[in-house]
Tab-separated table of C-alpha atoms in Angstrom:
chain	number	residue	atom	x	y	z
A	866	UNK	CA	0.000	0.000	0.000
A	867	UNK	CA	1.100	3.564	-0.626
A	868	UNK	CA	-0.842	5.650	1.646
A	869	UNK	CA	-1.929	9.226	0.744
A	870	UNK	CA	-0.249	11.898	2.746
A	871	UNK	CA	-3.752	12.094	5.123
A	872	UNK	CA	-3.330	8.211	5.801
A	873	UNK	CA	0.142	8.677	6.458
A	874	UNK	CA	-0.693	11.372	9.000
A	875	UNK	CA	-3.355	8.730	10.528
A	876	UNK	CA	-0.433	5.768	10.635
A	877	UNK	CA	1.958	8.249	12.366
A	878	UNK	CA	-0.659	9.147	14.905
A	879	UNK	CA	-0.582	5.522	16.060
A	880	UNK	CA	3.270	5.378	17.186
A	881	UNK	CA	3.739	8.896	18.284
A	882	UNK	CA	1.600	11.097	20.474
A	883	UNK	CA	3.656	13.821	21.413
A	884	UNK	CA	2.849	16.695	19.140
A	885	UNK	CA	6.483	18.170	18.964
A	886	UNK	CA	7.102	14.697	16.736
A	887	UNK	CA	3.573	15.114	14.871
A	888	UNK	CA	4.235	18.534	14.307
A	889	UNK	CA	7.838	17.655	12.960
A	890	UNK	CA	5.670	15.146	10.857
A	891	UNK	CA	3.674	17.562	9.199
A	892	UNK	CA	6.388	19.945	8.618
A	893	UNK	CA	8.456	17.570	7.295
A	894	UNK	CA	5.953	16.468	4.575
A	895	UNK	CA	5.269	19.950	3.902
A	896	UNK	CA	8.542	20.592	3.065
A	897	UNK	CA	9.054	17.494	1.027
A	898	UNK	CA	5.954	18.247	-1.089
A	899	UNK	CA	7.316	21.763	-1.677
A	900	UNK	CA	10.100	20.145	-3.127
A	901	UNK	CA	8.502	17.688	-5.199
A	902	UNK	CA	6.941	20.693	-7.129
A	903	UNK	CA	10.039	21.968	-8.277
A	904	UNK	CA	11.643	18.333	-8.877
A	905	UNK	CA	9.316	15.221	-9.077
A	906	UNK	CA	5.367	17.567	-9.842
A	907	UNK	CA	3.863	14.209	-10.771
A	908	UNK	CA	4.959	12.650	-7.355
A	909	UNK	CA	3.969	15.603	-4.851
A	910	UNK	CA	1.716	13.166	-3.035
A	911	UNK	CA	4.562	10.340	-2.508
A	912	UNK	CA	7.133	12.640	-1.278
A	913	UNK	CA	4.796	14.171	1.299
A	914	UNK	CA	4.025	10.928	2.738
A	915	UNK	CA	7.220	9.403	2.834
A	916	UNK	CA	8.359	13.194	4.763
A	917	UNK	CA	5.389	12.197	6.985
A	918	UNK	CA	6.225	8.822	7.928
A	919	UNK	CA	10.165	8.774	8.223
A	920	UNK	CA	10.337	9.295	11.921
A	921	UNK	CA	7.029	7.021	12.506
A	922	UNK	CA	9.391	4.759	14.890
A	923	UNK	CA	11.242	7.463	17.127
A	924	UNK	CA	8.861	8.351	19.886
A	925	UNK	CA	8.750	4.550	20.986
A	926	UNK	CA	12.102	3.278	19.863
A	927	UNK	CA	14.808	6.088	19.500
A	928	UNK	CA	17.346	4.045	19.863
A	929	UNK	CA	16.484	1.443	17.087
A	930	UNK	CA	15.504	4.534	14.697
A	931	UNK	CA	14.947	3.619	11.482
A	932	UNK	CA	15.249	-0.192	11.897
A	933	UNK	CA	12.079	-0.438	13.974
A	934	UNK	CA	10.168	1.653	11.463
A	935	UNK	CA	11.068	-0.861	8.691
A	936	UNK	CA	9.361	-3.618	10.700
A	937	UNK	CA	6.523	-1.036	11.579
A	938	UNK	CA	5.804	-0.255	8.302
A	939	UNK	CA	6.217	-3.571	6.720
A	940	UNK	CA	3.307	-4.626	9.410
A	941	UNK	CA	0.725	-1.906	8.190
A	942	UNK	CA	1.321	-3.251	4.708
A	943	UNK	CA	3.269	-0.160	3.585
A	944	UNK	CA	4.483	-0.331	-0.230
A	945	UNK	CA	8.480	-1.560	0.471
A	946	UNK	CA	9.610	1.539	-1.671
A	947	UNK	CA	8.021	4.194	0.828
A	948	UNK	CA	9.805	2.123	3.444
A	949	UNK	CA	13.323	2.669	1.809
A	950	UNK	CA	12.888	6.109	1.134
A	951	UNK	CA	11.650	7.058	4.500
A	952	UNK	CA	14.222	4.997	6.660
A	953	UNK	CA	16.870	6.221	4.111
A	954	UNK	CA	17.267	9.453	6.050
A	955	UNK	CA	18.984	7.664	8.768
A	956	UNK	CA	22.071	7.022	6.140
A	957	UNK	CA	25.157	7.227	8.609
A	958	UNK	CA	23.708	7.999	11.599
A	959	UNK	CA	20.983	5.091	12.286
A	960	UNK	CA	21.915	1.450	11.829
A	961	UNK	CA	19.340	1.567	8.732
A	962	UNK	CA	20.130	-0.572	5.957
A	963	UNK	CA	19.236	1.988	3.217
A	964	UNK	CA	21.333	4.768	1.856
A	965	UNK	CA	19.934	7.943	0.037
A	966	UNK	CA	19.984	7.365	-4.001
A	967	UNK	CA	17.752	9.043	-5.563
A	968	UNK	CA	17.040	13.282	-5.343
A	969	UNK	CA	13.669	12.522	-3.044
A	970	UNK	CA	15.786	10.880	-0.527
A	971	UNK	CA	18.599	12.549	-0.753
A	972	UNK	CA	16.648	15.701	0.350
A	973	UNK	CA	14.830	13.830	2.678
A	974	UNK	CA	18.205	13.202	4.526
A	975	UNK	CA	19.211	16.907	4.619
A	976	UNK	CA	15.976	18.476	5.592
A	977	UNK	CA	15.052	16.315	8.320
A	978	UNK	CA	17.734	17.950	10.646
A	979	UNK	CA	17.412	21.645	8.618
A	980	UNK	CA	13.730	21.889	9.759
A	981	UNK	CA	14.267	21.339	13.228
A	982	UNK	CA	16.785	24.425	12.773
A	983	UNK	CA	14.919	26.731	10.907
A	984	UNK	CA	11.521	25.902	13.481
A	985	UNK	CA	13.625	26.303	16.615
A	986	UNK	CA	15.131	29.890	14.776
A	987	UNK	CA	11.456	30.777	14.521
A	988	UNK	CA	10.812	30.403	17.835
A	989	UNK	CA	13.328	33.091	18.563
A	990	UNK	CA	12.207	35.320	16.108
A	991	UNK	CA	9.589	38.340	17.648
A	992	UNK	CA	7.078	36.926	15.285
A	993	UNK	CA	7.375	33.554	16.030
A	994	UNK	CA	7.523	32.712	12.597
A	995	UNK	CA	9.872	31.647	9.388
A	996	UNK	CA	7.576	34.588	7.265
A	997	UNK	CA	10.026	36.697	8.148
A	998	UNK	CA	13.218	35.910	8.504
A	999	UNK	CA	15.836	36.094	5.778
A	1000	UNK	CA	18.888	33.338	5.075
A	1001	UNK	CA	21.134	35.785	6.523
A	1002	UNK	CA	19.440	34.860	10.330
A	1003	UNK	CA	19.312	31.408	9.274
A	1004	UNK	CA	23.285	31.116	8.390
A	1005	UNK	CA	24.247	32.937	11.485
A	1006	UNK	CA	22.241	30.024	13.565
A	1007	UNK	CA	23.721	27.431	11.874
A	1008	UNK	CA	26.974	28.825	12.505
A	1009	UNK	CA	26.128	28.956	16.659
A	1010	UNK	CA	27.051	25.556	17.189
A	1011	UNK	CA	25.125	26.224	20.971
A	1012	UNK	CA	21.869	26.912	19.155
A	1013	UNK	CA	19.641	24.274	19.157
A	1014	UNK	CA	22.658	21.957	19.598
A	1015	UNK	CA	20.650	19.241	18.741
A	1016	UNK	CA	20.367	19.449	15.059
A	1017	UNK	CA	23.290	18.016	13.079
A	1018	UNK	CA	25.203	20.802	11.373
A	1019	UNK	CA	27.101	17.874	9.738
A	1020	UNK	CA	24.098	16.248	8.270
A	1021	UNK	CA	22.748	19.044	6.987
A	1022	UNK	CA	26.258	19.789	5.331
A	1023	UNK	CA	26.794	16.291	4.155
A	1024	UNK	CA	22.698	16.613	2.814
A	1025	UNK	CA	23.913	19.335	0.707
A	1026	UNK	CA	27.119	17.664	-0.560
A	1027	UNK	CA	25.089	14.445	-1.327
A	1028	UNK	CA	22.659	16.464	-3.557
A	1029	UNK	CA	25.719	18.398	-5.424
A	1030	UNK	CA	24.134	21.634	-3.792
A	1031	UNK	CA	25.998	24.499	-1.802
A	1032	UNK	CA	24.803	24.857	1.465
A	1033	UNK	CA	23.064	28.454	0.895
A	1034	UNK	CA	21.109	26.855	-1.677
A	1035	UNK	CA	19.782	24.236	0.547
A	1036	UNK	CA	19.556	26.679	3.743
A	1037	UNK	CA	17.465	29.219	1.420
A	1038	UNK	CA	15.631	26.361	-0.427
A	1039	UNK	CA	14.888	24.534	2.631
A	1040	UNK	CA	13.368	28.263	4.411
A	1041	UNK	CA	11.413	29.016	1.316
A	1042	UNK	CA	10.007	25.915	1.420
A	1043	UNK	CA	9.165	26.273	4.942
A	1044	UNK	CA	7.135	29.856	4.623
A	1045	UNK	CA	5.818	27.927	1.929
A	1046	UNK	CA	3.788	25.647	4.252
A	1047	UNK	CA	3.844	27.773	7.848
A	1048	UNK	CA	-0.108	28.727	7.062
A	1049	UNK	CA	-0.922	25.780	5.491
């Protein structure tokens, strides 16, 4: 089964229940169907749903990430290619079998950590919100190593270097994509 992006939201809902990791969910396929437009328009709905289920195992098992959600999936009857793509983002850093190949995944891998950024520069921001803030903000957080220490400056980098992109382009990419969705 490939499940639509709203089933996908449903199946993620059954693992996680905190709504920092459903939120992250959302945002996550938001971001991927932004870039679907631009790179894959026929496959908008895929990419959102494999954005929306790649952390679908981390709440319960975060330190089998990406190894329990293969089994997860694989027991809701998941297609095996939305599996792959998903727990691909874990290349390097998860004991997942599955290494980014193709542009969807590839992106997957360096947004996952980039969103987490950007959201927790929002919070910062007066207006609580990406809407306004510009790359130059952005780059200066990613340069604090002591902001929001937990998102991967390394992955992001290596995200960027894996999809032949500098890292502006992914940092501004990765923002638009982001004001893209915030009122969605």
């Amino acid at each position: 089964m490939i499940p639509t992006p709203a089933q996908a939201r449903e199946i993620l809902e059954k693992y996680n229940k905190e709504p920092f990791h459903l939120r992250h969910g959302e945002t996550v396929s938001g971001v991927m169907g932004w870039f679907a437009e631009k790179h894959d328009p026929d496959n908008v709905d895929y990419w959102r749903t494999v954005g929306m289920l790649h952390d679908i195992d981390f709440e319960l098992y975060p330190e089998e990430h990406c190894v329990k959600g293969i089994e997860i999936m694989k027991n809701e009857g998941i297609d095996e290619s939305i599996i792959r793509s998903a727990m691909s983002h874990g290349w390097g850093l998860t004991k997942t079998p599955y290494e980014p190949e193709n542009i969807m995944e590839k992106i997957l891998f360096a947004v996952d950590e980039l969103t987490g950024l950007i959201g927790a520069a929002a919070l910062m921001r007066p207006s609580k919100s990406v809407s306004d803030m510009e790359l130059s903000s952005l780059k200066k957080k990613f340069k604090d190593k002591k902001f929001a220490a937990g998102c991967s400056r390394e992955t992001i980098a290596k995200g960027a270097e894996m999809l032949g992109w500098e890292l502006d382009t992914l940092l501004d990419e990765t923002l638009n994509a982001m004001k893209a969705i915030e009122n969605q």
